[in-house]
Amino acid sequence: MYFITGWPRRLLCPLRSEEEPFHIQPSSQRFYFAVLSETQLSIWFSRPSVLIVSYVESAKAAAQFGFYQRAEWRPDDSMIAVVAANGYILLFDVVGGGEDKYLYEPVYPKGSPRVKVTPGYKEEQCAPALSLEMKRPVDLEAPITSLQSMQEDLVVSTADGFLHILHWNGVSNGRKAINLCTVPFSLDLQSSRGGPSLDLNGVHIRDMEYCVTLDGFAVVFDDGRLGFITPVANRFTTDQLQGVWAADVTDGTCVAVNNKYRLMAFGCASGSVLVYMIDTTTGSMQLSHRLELTPKHYPDIWNKTGPVKLIQWSPDYSVVMVTWECGGLSLWSVFGAHLICTLGEDFAYRSDGTKKEPIKISSMSWGAEGYHLWVITSSEASRRSGGDAESTPALQQAGILQFQFIKSALTVNPCTSNQEQVLLIGEDRLYLTCGDPAQAHTPSEQHLSRDSSPLYPSSPSSVSQGLSTLLGHRHWHVVQIHSTYLESNWPIRYAAIDTQGQCMAVAGRRGFAHYSSFTRKWKLFGNITQEQNMTVTGGLAWWNDYIVVACYNFIDQQEELRLYLRSSNLDNAFADITKLHSDTLLLNVFRNMVILFRADCSICLYNIERRKDSPNSSVSIELLQEVSMSRYIPHPALVVSVTLTSVRTETGITLKAPQQACVAESIMLNLAGQLIMLQRDRSGPQVREKEALPNHKKLLPFCPPVVLAQCVENVWTTCRSNRKKRHLLEALWLACGEAGMKVWLPLFPRDHRKPHSFLSRRIMLPFHINIYPLAVLFEDALVLGATNETVLYDGLQGAREPLEAHFPFCTVERTSQIYLHHILRQLLVRNLGEQALLLAQSCAGLPYFPHVLELMVHVVLEEEATSREPIPDPLLPTVAKFITEFPLFLQTIVHCARKTEYALWNYLFAAVGNPKDLFEECLMAQDLDTAASYLIILQNMEVPAVSRQHATLLFNTALEQGKWDLCRHMIRFLKAIGSGESETPPLTPTTQEPSSTGGFEFFRHRSISLSQSADSLNPGKFNLQKTLSMPSGPSAKSRDSECAENMYIDMMLWRHARRLLEEVRLKDLGCFSAQLGFELIGWLCKERARAARVDDFVSALKRLHQDFLWPFPVIPACSVSSPYKNGRYRAVLGTRLLKSQSADSLLNSDMDTAPPHVAPSRHSWLDSLGAEPKEMDTASSHGPQPQEAFLSPLISKGDECSIGSATDLTETSSMVDGDWTMVDENFSTLSLTQSELEHISMELANKGPHKSQVQLRYLLHIFMEAGCLEWCVVIGLILRDTNIIKQVVSFLDSPEVPAETVQSIRNGLLAVDAWASSDCLGYKPFLSLLRPQLQKLLETAAEQVQPEVFQPSGASKLAEPASPRTEESRGPVALGASLPAEAAGGAARPMEDCPEEEQEEQTVDEGAYDCTLS
């Protein structure tokens, strides 16, 4: 509502004086302030805040009259009455300075249009020169306790128990004195009751204030009792007064009245403020609410404030400021919502935690429109902080503190309540919550055209702003009000914002101005006379692109309703003007209707339509209806807001016709905090809409008013409709001060059923929120607000800390709050579960809906579980049952439990169900993360055996689903349970660490080159002896010391690995090992003869193709005509290759990372380019290697060869320069035709993704290390890498390899060959290359099998040269033969290199022979 901003200003009096000011009194318009010190009366101007005149009493007169005590202004600002201590009232005339006498004048630059001003224009922007003339003093012969201006009279109370009524003019003959003892006081005004009467002997009035709307005085007697004095007839005379008093209060200190809401706020010695209202039926004083600090928020100070010293209502009566004897300021809204207090937090403590002394306040007053609070601090505070107190004790400059406020636009212009933006007004700026115009839901083109084109979409009000726009950030969009407009029309009285939140309008003393955030410019009246000849009286509102203004025209002395188009110039020539009969007090817009509330207590409805025929897009305004409210409204000033809504009580009818939700059905009137509703009367004969002409349709009359709610500060409703969220959009939202918010919610029958006759159509639900509501986002179920934040600055501390530095710097932050859980809970309390379900389902799509459910459980749980009394009808079971309707049930409960203390868990799970059952439900629903949360609860609520059992279940499921993060947590959890059970600290899981470096992590972080892991494994020792040994390293040493828990976990991991291997899920096995740090090599060594066997090579090969997304090889038709088949280049390259390789360079080929690999891969690629580029890639891509780097200098025609670049190796080649030139010469003689290119691309298509290739190589390395030779063969087959097979075959000679393995590999290869012959011919060329290895196998096998078994499948094909399939298979057979050269000794020991090389040459020759044969 109101928020402090920045630091307080300090106004220094230019006159040095020994006297401290102690009292400040504003004039009726608050443009002037009278400041009193003991013998001095000063008048200050509000803007600029300067001293105008000071009157100093002579010493002789001061001795006669006594010191000044308090002052009062005449309502027309022409006189001031000052109370002097010896019972005198001194009357001063305030006299203007005559022609052209100004203390300050604005200075404009040359050529400024503002120099030529209208007559009478200057006074309003300069501080006028005034003088004070004392008239004859009035002696009342008794000390004066209070005085109050009442229209043309001055009412004075004296210490002898009299009330004096003086006239401002004709003082001598107009005196009346009323003895308080003669005024009858009772508890109410119905004298027939004959209640106790108040004895007022010897009692006088300590403080009083006149209330216009109640027509009476609120008084505080010197014995602390409270009362209200009202005249029976219109005039105040002795026999015509009567009073009521408040029972049970005897510590009253001061009083302030609120004219708009008819409230009387009495300060008490206890430190609380009692706010009373007058009961309209009995006339008794009834306590409305209390304003007091709560021990919850102010534990240190709530009962140490001392008596209330001063109470001041703001000029718009929406907030009240209170100060106490001990100091401090506190701000409350009219019905008790606490906004600010300077007795706590940064106001009361320095950053080092030391307490500040609160500043004591001797007088305070609100400035014009409530933008400032003028505060005079008491003398000890000033002396403590004041100027050079030691050097010049006599003279010093007195200071006045001026606190600056920004306030919500709702306080003065309640028509902004149907907007979804928060708009705050400062003295010279606006604060908006809306974001960038492009973020709104409307398309951006529309925004661009709005300024240039008057044709704006007809119903922008139907568009809701997005959450991103309204909640996107915490910053305000601050718009500075145009200085030219401000300097002549300060203060700003009204502000309004359009539905989109992109256009604002402000109105000051005269005229108005508007701003567009598209152009970022203000528009002011071009003709300053037009601006100065109108003043806005009833407020501003936006209707589409028009500003609707209710104003008074000074020239015609006529009240008018005007519409100005935003896009045209601001000029009366472009305005549509309708004359009105009576002064307008309030204005609002609903769809195409304008509603006015007038000073004669009548309501007028107007219809606005855009004229289609006129070229300049003018509008027509037509009076629809007038409703007189004078019977119900005692005083027009009591009406706070008036709103047209589509809300009505019979929602059952609207269910079938949602379009009727847009019709103006009722008028909502906030009458001094009472919300009154006038509905249209549908009881009479209904005219069918078809029969009535649309333009001349008679509007239905309104029923008598009904009171909906009390203590209402603001009302929100919307004219949008949304079929899915009807509950929220057809509801009425109320802000009710300390009572929080209320919503008047419609109840809909489900599935078009007939509603129950006993079920009401609407229900009023109260709920509390932690912020002050300023706007409601209807569909998003959010309340927007603002709150004061403080920032401490310590740089100003010191012995002489200035007063301003005593306060922190204040900022205003945007806030928002969810309210849906409150409403759902209230519905459940009232057994309206079906309605709650409908409402919740309509909001289930909101991003914070899970949070809403959690909050609901949490709030109910906290209340019920911590209650000291037994709860007869607990709500938690109902809430639990309600939440089960939503899929989020399980996670809502567990999240709520984990955010709640352990002591409340038993109560929670007694209502929602056993956590073991909920855990099992999570497992069945495959929601493992939620199940893990339940596990933590089970661990706390059950014995360790139960939580271990459930943890094991979850661990196995997580392993199965590959949820590795969860698996890691579960391992830790299981170890923690074990260590907790055995009372020993858990050992570090050494088994998990070493192999994690060799895991699949490499393939997630490509920046780690494989050579690093290879080096760490010491590649020079890769021989069979090590491979077949048990795993070495820390795990073996620490095995003995591992606790049983680790063994238990290992058993589960082994079991899972065994299952993966049996199901041929190698990819999952690799991920499992890498993610969980499972030591795969060691385990495989143990399982070599059991789980690590391959039973069916063919199905294993198929499964690998599927898992690694590896395509089955195909044979391209164009290979028949390949020119490379003449074999010459191949033979040369092959032999040259063998000569250029040393045995050392071939040592590490199974490691896939040694640098020498690059050279052979180049040769073999060039060598078998047309026939088998596939082998090139599989052979060369042991590690990442960029081949373009080598190929680009070789090929001049195009980028054909870059297709080989699926790998990125970074190592350099060991080829000698001579080899390069040779390759270049040979290559330049080749020419690639289209068909050959197609062939190459076809072959590349046979290769799987690079990642899969690297993973397969890694797995190969693991199996080779562990000695699982059968798997090595399967991986060699899918990679189509002859080296691998050769390496394995060479291993089979070792005596350590069991005969079954040899037999299994031999049978497996035969089975694969048989399968390839029938189902996958693409494998045939590769299998043909393996003929020598199979021969060797057949010879070494324990059971001798005839070599012909393998021969026929290849030979029979070679016998038919006519068949194209023969050619397809034969080309690669021959050409690929050079390939094995590259990794011949890969896994062999150095001494075996020579025999391998001879074998290689033999293979090459065979290949050449085959080729030439064809």
Tab-separated table of N, CA and C in Angstrom, residues 1320-1374:
chain	number	residue	atom	x	y	z
A	1320	CYS	N	23.961	-63.281	-44.272
A	1320	CYS	CA	24.653	-61.984	-44.291
A	1320	CYS	C	25.911	-62.096	-45.138
A	1321	LEU	N	25.732	-61.979	-46.441
A	1321	LEU	CA	26.866	-62.174	-47.349
A	1321	LEU	C	27.924	-61.106	-47.181
A	1322	GLY	N	27.566	-59.979	-46.576
A	1322	GLY	CA	28.541	-58.913	-46.387
A	1322	GLY	C	29.733	-59.363	-45.559
A	1323	TYR	N	29.548	-60.394	-44.722
A	1323	TYR	CA	30.659	-60.868	-43.898
A	1323	TYR	C	31.588	-61.800	-44.663
A	1324	LYS	N	31.143	-62.321	-45.827
A	1324	LYS	CA	31.929	-63.349	-46.511
A	1324	LYS	C	33.336	-62.883	-46.896
A	1325	PRO	N	33.468	-61.677	-47.480
A	1325	PRO	CA	34.841	-61.270	-47.871
A	1325	PRO	C	35.772	-61.271	-46.663
A	1326	PHE	N	35.269	-60.788	-45.533
A	1326	PHE	CA	36.115	-60.713	-44.337
A	1326	PHE	C	36.472	-62.123	-43.852
A	1327	LEU	N	35.482	-63.017	-43.875
A	1327	LEU	CA	35.755	-64.380	-43.399
A	1327	LEU	C	36.764	-65.073	-44.307
A	1328	SER	N	36.713	-64.722	-45.578
A	1328	SER	CA	37.679	-65.342	-46.491
A	1328	SER	C	39.102	-64.965	-46.098
A	1329	LEU	N	39.261	-63.718	-45.596
A	1329	LEU	CA	40.597	-63.287	-45.182
A	1329	LEU	C	41.102	-64.113	-44.004
A	1330	LEU	N	40.167	-64.679	-43.251
A	1330	LEU	CA	40.562	-65.389	-42.032
A	1330	LEU	C	40.877	-66.862	-42.302
A	1331	ARG	N	40.873	-67.233	-43.581
A	1331	ARG	CA	41.105	-68.643	-43.890
A	1331	ARG	C	42.386	-69.177	-43.249
A	1332	PRO	N	43.524	-68.459	-43.362
A	1332	PRO	CA	44.764	-69.008	-42.781
A	1332	PRO	C	44.622	-69.257	-41.281
A	1333	GLN	N	43.953	-68.280	-40.566
A	1333	GLN	CA	43.809	-68.441	-39.116
A	1333	GLN	C	42.950	-69.664	-38.799
A	1334	LEU	N	41.917	-69.872	-39.591
A	1334	LEU	CA	41.057	-71.015	-39.304
A	1334	LEU	C	41.796	-72.329	-39.583
A	1335	GLN	N	42.583	-72.282	-40.643
A	1335	GLN	CA	43.386	-73.471	-40.933
A	1335	GLN	C	44.240	-73.828	-39.721
A	1336	LYS	N	44.878	-72.764	-39.174
A	1336	LYS	CA	45.766	-72.960	-38.035
A	1336	LYS	C	44.977	-73.525	-36.850
A	1337	LEU	N	43.757	-72.975	-36.694
A	1337	LEU	CA	42.900	-73.421	-35.592
A	1337	LEU	C	42.580	-74.905	-35.751
A	1338	LEU	N	42.241	-75.259	-37.008
A	1338	LEU	CA	41.830	-76.644	-37.249
A	1338	LEU	C	42.979	-77.597	-36.959
A	1339	GLU	N	44.199	-77.102	-37.266
A	1339	GLU	CA	45.337	-77.980	-37.020
A	1339	GLU	C	45.577	-78.154	-35.526
A	1340	THR	N	45.449	-77.014	-34.767
A	1340	THR	CA	45.803	-77.094	-33.348
A	1340	THR	C	44.662	-77.642	-32.501
A	1341	ALA	N	43.469	-77.760	-33.084
A	1341	ALA	CA	42.335	-78.199	-32.270
A	1341	ALA	C	42.584	-79.604	-31.735
A	1342	ALA	N	42.042	-79.851	-30.591
A	1342	ALA	CA	42.237	-81.160	-29.970
A	1342	ALA	C	41.599	-82.250	-30.818
A	1343	GLU	N	40.350	-82.041	-31.220
A	1343	GLU	CA	39.715	-83.013	-32.107
A	1343	GLU	C	39.967	-82.548	-33.530
A	1344	GLN	N	40.592	-83.398	-34.349
A	1344	GLN	CA	40.890	-82.993	-35.720
A	1344	GLN	C	39.628	-83.023	-36.559
A	1345	VAL	N	39.367	-81.901	-37.243
A	1345	VAL	CA	38.218	-81.826	-38.147
A	1345	VAL	C	38.770	-81.545	-39.541
A	1346	GLN	N	38.161	-82.113	-40.566
A	1346	GLN	CA	38.671	-81.917	-41.923
A	1346	GLN	C	38.641	-80.440	-42.299
A	1347	PRO	N	39.772	-79.932	-42.895
A	1347	PRO	CA	39.773	-78.509	-43.283
A	1347	PRO	C	38.710	-78.196	-44.334
A	1348	GLU	N	38.259	-79.212	-45.075
A	1348	GLU	CA	37.277	-78.917	-46.130
A	1348	GLU	C	35.982	-78.327	-45.562
A	1349	VAL	N	35.768	-78.544	-44.278
A	1349	VAL	CA	34.515	-78.011	-43.699
A	1349	VAL	C	34.387	-76.525	-43.974
A	1350	PHE	N	35.527	-75.829	-43.863
A	1350	PHE	CA	35.445	-74.379	-44.073
A	1350	PHE	C	35.550	-74.032	-45.542
A	1351	GLN	N	36.283	-74.865	-46.284
A	1351	GLN	CA	36.637	-74.512	-47.647
A	1351	GLN	C	35.430	-74.309	-48.563
A	1352	PRO	N	34.491	-75.234	-48.604
A	1352	PRO	CA	33.498	-75.157	-49.685
A	1352	PRO	C	32.762	-73.839	-49.757
A	1353	SER	N	32.436	-73.261	-48.636
A	1353	SER	CA	31.610	-72.056	-48.720
A	1353	SER	C	32.328	-70.974	-49.501
A	1354	GLY	N	33.661	-70.861	-49.341
A	1354	GLY	CA	34.373	-69.844	-50.112
A	1354	GLY	C	34.674	-70.349	-51.513
A	1355	ALA	N	35.114	-71.609	-51.629
A	1355	ALA	CA	35.607	-72.099	-52.917
A	1355	ALA	C	34.498	-72.240	-53.927
A	1356	SER	N	33.334	-72.696	-53.457
A	1356	SER	CA	32.269	-72.891	-54.421
A	1356	SER	C	31.901	-71.573	-55.080
A	1357	LYS	N	32.027	-70.490	-54.294
A	1357	LYS	CA	31.714	-69.193	-54.896
A	1357	LYS	C	32.773	-68.822	-55.928
A	1358	LEU	N	34.052	-69.147	-55.649
A	1358	LEU	CA	35.095	-68.746	-56.574
A	1358	LEU	C	34.982	-69.486	-57.906
A	1359	ALA	N	34.299	-70.602	-57.879
A	1359	ALA	CA	34.238	-71.420	-59.091
A	1359	ALA	C	33.284	-70.865	-60.128
A	1360	GLU	N	32.492	-69.889	-59.801
A	1360	GLU	CA	31.524	-69.384	-60.777
A	1360	GLU	C	31.812	-67.941	-61.115
A	1361	PRO	N	32.736	-67.700	-62.050
A	1361	PRO	CA	33.078	-66.307	-62.368
A	1361	PRO	C	31.903	-65.547	-62.977
A	1362	ALA	N	30.946	-66.230	-63.552
A	1362	ALA	CA	29.854	-65.507	-64.212
A	1362	ALA	C	28.972	-64.784	-63.212
A	1363	SER	N	28.866	-65.319	-61.994
A	1363	SER	CA	27.930	-64.736	-61.031
A	1363	SER	C	28.456	-63.408	-60.497
A	1364	PRO	N	27.659	-62.380	-60.529
A	1364	PRO	CA	28.113	-61.078	-59.988
A	1364	PRO	C	28.380	-61.194	-58.496
A	1365	ARG	N	27.638	-62.072	-57.794
A	1365	ARG	CA	27.847	-62.195	-56.361
A	1365	ARG	C	29.267	-62.673	-56.092
A	1366	THR	N	29.774	-63.549	-56.996
A	1366	THR	CA	31.140	-64.030	-56.831
A	1366	THR	C	32.092	-62.852	-56.865
A	1367	GLU	N	31.885	-62.008	-57.880
A	1367	GLU	CA	32.760	-60.851	-57.994
A	1367	GLU	C	32.683	-60.004	-56.727
A	1368	GLU	N	31.427	-59.838	-56.263
A	1368	GLU	CA	31.269	-58.986	-55.075
A	1368	GLU	C	32.076	-59.531	-53.921
A	1369	SER	N	32.008	-60.825	-53.766
A	1369	SER	CA	32.693	-61.366	-52.592
A	1369	SER	C	34.195	-61.471	-52.852
A	1370	ARG	N	34.570	-61.675	-54.109
A	1370	ARG	CA	35.979	-61.957	-54.329
A	1370	ARG	C	36.838	-60.720	-54.284
A	1371	GLY	N	36.315	-59.607	-54.823
A	1371	GLY	CA	37.131	-58.386	-54.819
A	1371	GLY	C	37.705	-58.102	-53.442
A	1372	PRO	N	36.862	-57.968	-52.500
A	1372	PRO	CA	37.368	-57.671	-51.152
A	1372	PRO	C	38.257	-58.773	-50.612
A	1373	VAL	N	37.954	-59.987	-50.962
A	1373	VAL	CA	38.800	-61.064	-50.418
A	1373	VAL	C	40.238	-60.811	-50.803
A	1374	ALA	N	40.443	-60.537	-52.075
A	1374	ALA	CA	41.810	-60.377	-52.525
A	1374	ALA	C	42.414	-59.085	-52.025
